[in-house]
Coordinates of C-alpha atoms in Angstrom, one line a residue:
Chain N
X3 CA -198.3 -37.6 85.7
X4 CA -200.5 -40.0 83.6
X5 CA -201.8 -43.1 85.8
X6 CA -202.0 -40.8 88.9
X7 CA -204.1 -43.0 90.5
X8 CA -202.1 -46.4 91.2
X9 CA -199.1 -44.4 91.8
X10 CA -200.8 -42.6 94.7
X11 CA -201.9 -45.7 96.3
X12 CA -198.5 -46.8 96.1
X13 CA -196.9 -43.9 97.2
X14 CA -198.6 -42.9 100.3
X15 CA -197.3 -46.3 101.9
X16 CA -194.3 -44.4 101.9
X17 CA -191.5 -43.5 99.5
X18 CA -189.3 -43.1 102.0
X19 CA -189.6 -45.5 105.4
X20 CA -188.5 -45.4 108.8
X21 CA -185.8 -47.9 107.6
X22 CA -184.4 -45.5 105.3
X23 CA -184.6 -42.2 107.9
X24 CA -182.3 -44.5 109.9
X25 CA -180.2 -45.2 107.5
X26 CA -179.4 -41.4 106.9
X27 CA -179.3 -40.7 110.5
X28 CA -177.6 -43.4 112.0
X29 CA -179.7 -44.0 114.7
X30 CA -183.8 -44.8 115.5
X31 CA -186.3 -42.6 116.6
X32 CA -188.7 -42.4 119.5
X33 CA -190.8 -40.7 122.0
X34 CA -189.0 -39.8 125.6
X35 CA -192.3 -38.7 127.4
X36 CA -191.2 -37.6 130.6
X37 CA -193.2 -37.1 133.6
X38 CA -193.1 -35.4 137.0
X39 CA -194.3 -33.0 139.2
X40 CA -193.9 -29.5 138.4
X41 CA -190.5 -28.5 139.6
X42 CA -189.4 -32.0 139.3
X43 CA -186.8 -31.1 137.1
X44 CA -188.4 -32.1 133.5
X45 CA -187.1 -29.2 131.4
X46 CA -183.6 -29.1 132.9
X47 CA -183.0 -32.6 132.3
X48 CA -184.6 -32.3 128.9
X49 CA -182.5 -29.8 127.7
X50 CA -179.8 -31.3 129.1
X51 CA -180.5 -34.5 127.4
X52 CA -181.4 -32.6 123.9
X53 CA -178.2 -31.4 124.4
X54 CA -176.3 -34.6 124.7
X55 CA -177.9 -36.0 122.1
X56 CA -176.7 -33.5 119.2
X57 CA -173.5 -33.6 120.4
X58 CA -173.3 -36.8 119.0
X59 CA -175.0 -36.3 116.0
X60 CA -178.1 -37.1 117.1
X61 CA -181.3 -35.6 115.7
X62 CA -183.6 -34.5 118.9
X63 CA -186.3 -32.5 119.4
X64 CA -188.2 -30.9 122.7
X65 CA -192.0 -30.5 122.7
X66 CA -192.8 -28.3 126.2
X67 CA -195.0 -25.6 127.5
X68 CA -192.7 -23.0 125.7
X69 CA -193.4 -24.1 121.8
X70 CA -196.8 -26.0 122.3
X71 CA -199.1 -24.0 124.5
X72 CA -198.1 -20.5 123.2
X73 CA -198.8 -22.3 119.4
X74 CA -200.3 -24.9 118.5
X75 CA -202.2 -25.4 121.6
X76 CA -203.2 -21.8 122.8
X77 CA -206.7 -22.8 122.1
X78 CA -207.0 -24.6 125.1
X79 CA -207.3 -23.7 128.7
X80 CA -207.2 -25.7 131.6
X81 CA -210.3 -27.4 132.0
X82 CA -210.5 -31.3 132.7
X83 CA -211.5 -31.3 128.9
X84 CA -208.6 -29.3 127.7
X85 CA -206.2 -30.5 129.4
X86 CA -206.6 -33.9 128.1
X87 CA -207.2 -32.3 124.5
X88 CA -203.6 -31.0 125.6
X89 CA -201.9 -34.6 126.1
X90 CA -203.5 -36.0 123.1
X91 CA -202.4 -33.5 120.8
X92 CA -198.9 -33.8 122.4
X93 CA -199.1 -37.2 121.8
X94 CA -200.2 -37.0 118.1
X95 CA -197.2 -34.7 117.4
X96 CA -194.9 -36.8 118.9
X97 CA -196.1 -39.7 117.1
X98 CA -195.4 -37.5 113.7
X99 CA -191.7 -36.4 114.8
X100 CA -191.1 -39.9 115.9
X101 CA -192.3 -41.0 112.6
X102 CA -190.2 -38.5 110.7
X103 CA -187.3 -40.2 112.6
X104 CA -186.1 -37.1 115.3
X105 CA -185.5 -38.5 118.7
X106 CA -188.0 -36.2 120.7
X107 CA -188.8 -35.4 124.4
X108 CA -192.0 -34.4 125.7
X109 CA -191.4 -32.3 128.8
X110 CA -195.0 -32.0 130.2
X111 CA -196.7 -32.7 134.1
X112 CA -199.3 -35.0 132.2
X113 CA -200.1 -36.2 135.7
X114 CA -202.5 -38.6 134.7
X115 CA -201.6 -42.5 133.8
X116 CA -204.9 -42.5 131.9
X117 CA -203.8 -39.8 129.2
X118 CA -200.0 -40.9 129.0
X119 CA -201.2 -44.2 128.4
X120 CA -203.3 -43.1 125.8
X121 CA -200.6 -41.3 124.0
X122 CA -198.5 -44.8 124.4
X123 CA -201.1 -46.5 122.7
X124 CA -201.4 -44.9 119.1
X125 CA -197.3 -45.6 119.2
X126 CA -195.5 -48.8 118.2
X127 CA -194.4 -50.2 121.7
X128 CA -190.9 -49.7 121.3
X129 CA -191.3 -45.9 120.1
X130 CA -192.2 -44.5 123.5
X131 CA -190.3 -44.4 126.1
X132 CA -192.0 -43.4 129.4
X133 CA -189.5 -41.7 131.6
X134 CA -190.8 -40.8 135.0
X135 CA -188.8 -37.7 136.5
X136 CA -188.8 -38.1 140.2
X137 CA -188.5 -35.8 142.9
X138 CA -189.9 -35.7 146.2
X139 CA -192.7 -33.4 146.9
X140 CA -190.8 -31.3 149.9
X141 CA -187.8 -30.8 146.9
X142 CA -190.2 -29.7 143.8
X143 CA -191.9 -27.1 146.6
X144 CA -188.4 -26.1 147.8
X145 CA -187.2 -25.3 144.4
X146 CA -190.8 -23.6 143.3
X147 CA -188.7 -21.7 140.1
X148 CA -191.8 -20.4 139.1
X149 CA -193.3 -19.4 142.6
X150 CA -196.4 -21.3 141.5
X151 CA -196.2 -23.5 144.7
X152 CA -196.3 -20.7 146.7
X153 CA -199.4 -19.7 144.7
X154 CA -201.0 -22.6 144.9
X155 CA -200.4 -22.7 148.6
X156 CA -202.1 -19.7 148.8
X157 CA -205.1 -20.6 146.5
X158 CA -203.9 -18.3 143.8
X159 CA -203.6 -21.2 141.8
X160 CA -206.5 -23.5 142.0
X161 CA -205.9 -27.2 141.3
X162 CA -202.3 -27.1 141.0
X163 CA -200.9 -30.4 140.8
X164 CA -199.0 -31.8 143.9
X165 CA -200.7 -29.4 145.9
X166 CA -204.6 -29.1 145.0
X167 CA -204.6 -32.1 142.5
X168 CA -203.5 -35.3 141.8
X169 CA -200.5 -36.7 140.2
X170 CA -200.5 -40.3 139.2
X171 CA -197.0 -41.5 139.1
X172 CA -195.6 -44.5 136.0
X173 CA -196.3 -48.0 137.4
X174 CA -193.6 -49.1 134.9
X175 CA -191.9 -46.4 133.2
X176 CA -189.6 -47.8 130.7
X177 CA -187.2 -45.2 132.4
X178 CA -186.8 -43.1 136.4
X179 CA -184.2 -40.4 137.1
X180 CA -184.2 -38.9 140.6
X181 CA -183.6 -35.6 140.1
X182 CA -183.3 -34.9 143.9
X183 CA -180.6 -37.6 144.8
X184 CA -178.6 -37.8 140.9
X185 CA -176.9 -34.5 139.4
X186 CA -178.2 -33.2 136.0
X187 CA -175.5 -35.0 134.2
X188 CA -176.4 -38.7 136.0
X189 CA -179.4 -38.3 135.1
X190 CA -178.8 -38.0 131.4
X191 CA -175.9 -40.8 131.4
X192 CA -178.7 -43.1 132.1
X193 CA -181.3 -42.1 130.1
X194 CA -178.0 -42.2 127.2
X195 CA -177.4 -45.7 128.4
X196 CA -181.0 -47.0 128.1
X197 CA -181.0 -45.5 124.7
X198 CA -177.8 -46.7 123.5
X199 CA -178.3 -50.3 125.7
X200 CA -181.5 -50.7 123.5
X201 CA -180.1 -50.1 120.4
X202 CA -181.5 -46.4 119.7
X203 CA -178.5 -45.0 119.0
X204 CA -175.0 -45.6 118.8
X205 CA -172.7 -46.4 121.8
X206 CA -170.5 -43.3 122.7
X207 CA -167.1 -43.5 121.0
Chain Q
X11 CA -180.0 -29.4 140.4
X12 CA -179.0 -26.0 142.7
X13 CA -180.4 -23.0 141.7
X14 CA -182.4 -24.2 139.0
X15 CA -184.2 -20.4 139.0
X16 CA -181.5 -19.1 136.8
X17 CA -180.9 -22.3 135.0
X18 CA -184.2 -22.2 133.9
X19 CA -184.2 -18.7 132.6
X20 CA -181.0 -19.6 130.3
X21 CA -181.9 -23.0 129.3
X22 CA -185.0 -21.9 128.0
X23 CA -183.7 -20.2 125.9
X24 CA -182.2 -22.9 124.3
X25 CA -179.2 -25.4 124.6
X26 CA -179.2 -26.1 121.4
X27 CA -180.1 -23.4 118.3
X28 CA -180.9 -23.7 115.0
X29 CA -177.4 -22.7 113.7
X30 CA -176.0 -25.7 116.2
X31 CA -178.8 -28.3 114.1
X32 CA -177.9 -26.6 110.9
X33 CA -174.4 -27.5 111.8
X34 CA -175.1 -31.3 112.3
X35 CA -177.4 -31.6 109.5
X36 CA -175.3 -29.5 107.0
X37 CA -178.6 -27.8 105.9
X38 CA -181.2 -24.9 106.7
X39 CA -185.0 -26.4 107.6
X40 CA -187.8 -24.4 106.3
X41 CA -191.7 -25.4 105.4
X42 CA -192.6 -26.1 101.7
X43 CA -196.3 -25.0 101.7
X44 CA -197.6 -26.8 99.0
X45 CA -201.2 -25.6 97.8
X46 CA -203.5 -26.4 95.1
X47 CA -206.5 -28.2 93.5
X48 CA -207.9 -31.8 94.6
X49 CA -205.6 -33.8 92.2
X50 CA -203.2 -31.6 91.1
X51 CA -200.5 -33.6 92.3
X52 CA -199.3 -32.2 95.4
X53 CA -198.9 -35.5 97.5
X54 CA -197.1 -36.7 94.4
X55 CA -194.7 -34.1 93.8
X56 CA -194.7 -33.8 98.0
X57 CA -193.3 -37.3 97.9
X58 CA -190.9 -38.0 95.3
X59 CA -189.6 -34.3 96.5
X60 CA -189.2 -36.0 100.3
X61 CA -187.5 -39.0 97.9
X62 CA -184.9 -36.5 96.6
X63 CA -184.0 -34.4 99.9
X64 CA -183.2 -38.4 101.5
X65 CA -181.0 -39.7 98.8
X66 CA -178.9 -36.0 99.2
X67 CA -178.9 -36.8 103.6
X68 CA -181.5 -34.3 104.3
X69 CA -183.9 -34.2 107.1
X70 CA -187.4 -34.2 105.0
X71 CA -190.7 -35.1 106.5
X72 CA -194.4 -34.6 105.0
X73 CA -197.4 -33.4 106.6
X74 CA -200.8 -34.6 104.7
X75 CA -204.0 -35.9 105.0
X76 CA -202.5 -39.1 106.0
X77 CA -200.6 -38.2 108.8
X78 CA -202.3 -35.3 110.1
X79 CA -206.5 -35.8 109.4
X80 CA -206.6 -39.3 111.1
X81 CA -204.0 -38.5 113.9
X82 CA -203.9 -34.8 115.5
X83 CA -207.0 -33.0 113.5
X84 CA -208.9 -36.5 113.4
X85 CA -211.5 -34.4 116.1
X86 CA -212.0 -31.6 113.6
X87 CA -214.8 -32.3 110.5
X88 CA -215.2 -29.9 107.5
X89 CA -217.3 -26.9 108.3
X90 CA -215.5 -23.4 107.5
X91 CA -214.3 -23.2 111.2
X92 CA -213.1 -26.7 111.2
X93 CA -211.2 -26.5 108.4
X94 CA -209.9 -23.1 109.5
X95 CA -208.6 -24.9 112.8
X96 CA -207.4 -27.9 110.8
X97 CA -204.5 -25.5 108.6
X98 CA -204.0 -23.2 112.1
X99 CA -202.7 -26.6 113.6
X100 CA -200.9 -27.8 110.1
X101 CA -198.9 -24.9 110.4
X102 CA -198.0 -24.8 114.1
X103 CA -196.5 -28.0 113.4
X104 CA -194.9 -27.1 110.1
X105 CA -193.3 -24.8 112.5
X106 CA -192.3 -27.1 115.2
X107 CA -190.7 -28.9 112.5
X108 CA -188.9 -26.2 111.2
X109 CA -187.5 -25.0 114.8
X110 CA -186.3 -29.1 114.9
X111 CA -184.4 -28.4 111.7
X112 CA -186.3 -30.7 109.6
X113 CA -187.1 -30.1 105.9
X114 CA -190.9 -30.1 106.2
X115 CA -193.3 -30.5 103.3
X116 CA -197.0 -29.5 103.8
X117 CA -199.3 -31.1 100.9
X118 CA -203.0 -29.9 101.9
X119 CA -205.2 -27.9 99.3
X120 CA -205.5 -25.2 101.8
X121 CA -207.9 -23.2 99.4
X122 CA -208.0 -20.2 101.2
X123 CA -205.4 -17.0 100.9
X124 CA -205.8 -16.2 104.7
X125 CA -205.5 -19.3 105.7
X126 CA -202.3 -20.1 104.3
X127 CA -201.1 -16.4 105.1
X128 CA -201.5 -17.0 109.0
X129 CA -199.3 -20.2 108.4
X130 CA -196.6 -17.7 106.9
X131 CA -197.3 -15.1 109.8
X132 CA -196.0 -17.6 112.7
X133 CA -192.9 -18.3 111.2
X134 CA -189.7 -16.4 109.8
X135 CA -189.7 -15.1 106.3
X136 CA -187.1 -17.0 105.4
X137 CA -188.8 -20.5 106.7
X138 CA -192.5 -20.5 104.7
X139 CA -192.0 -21.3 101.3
X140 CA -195.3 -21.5 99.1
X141 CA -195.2 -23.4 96.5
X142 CA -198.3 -23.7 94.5
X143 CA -198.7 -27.0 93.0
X144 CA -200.6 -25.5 89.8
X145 CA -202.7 -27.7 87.1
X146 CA -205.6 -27.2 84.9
X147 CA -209.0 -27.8 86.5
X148 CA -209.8 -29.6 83.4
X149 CA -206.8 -32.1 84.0
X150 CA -207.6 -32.2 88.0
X151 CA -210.6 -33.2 87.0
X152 CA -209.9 -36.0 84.3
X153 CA -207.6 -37.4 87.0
X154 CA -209.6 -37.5 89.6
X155 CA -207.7 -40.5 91.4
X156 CA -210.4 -40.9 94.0
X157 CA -213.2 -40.0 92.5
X158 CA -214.3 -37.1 94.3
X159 CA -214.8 -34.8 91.3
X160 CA -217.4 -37.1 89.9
X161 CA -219.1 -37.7 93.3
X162 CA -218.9 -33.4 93.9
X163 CA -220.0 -33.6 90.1
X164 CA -223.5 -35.6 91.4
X165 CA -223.9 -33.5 94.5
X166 CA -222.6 -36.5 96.9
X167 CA -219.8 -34.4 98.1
X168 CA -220.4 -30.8 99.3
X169 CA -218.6 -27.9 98.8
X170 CA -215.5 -29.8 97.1
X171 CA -212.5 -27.0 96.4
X172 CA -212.7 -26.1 92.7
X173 CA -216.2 -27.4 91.5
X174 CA -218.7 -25.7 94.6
X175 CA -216.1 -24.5 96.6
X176 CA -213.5 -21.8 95.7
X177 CA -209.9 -22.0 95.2
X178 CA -207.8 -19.1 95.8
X179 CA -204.4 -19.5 93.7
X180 CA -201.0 -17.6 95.9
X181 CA -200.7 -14.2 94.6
X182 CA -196.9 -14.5 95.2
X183 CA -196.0 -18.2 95.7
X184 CA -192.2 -18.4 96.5
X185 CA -192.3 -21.7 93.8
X186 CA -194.6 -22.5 91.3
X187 CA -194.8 -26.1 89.3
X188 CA -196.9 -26.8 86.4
X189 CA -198.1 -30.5 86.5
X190 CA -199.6 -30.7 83.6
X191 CA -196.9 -28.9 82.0
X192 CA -194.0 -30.8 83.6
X193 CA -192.9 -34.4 84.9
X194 CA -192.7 -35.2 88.3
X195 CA -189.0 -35.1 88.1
X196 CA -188.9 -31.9 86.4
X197 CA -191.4 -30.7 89.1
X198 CA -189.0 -32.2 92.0
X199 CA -185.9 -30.3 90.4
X200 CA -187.7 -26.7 90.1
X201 CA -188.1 -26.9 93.8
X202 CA -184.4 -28.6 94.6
X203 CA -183.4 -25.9 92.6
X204 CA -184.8 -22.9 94.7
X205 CA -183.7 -24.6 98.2
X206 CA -180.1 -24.7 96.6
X207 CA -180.1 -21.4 95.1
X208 CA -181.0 -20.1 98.2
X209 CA -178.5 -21.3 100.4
X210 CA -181.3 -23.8 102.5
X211 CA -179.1 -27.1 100.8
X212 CA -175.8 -27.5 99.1
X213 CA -175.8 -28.1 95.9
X214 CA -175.5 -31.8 94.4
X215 CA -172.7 -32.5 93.7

């Protein structure tokens, strides 16, 4: 422990790098932010996809409504202010699992380009992946799991988006699966194929 | 995509478990809460610990200052409910990590007993391990890699954890180290051997 000081500048850039999670792994790490209108299909194909990817050994990770807003962000409500607080924090966390080399999927609306833009931005271009989940309207309402379009139609829910506010769709999303005209597994199969097309992880055997 | 109601319901609760990521990775996950003094050694020990979990193939990842103060908590500053927020959201990611089946490794001085006892509260038993990074003042002090003790010494820092602040030790730390009393290796092989005693590695072969 003597000569603390010049170790610790080394150290913090890093005993262990990106190069070397990879090595271990087997395959790189990055941020699959998905996007879509509620209903659109985001979880599904997520978990789908999470799926996939461990079954061939690949480290993945979901951050969704379920383990972020009932934890870490259960501070915030659902003001203009908080919601953005929302995304950025999303953002920052995936930035930190991307960094620690798990291949993780944000399943959120984050209906504006301005916030998923901003989350792209504190990322090294190639460690997020925009994928835009795409459904039309009349098929997201049809579905309604939740009933929450059927709220929102009613004004139970105010500014629900689709409905009472705005979603902003990807002008060039790295990624698009149409969850109302590709089945669950097509649309994984080509979110694998970017992945492994890319070089992000191994080609199937 | 039919009937995604009852899809949803299932999927949610989860594709893939932790037994499933424990069975890829070939170990448990669990947060190593590190706690202690400004400059007694935690990042240090933190890192050559996340060193030795790599070269054995496992998932290890640490959350500091580093990472954490200028990323996700870079909107929070240093008053008592600041700092309160900064360790709630240190440990709802510790805990995300966890749940993603990565050895996670939290090097913060997180001064304060309830603080660090809420971070235990969110998670299983069996996943928050504290392990308090113990060291002399005196020798936190004549280290003092970044000068803080001599500026909290001369009033330019406020409030600075063991000199005008208090520092509340773990009553029943899961793993202690002694830095000035051991090396860094011996300080990295206390805490390898817990995790292996304990089933959360395999032992090295």
């Amino acid at each position: 422990m003597e000569n603390l000081k010049s170790k610790h500048v080394v150290w913090h850039h890093g005993a262990v790098n990106k190069a070397d999670r990879e090595a271990v792994t087997g395959h790189k790490s990055c941020t699959l932010w998905m996007t879509g209108l509620p209903a659109s299909g985001k979880s599904t194909v997520a978990v789908a996809l999470e799926k996939a990817l461990w079954d061939r050994g690949i480290h993945a990770y979901i951050l969704d409504g379920d383990n972020v807003r009932h934890g870490l962000n259960k501070d915030l409500g659902f003001s203009p202010e908080d919601r953005n607080e929302n995304i950025r924090r999303i953002g920052e966390v995936a930035k930190l699992f991307t960094e620690a080399g798990v291949m993780n999927i944000t399943a959120f609306i984050s209906p504006y380009r301005a916030d998923r833009d901003q989350a792209r931005q504190i990322m090294k271009p190639a460690e997020f992946l925009e994928v835009y989940v795409s459904c039309s309207p009349e098929e997201c309402e049809r579905r309604d799991p939740k009933g929450h379009y059927k709220k929102a139609r009613s004004g139970e829910i105010k500014e629900f988006t689709g409905i009472s506010a705005p979603y902003e769709p990807p002008l060039k999303p790295e990624i698009v699966v149409h969850t109302d005209k590709q089945s669950e597994a097509e649309c994984v199969t080509v979110i694998l194929s970017y992945l492994e097309k890319n070089g992000y992880v191994p080609a199937a055997e």
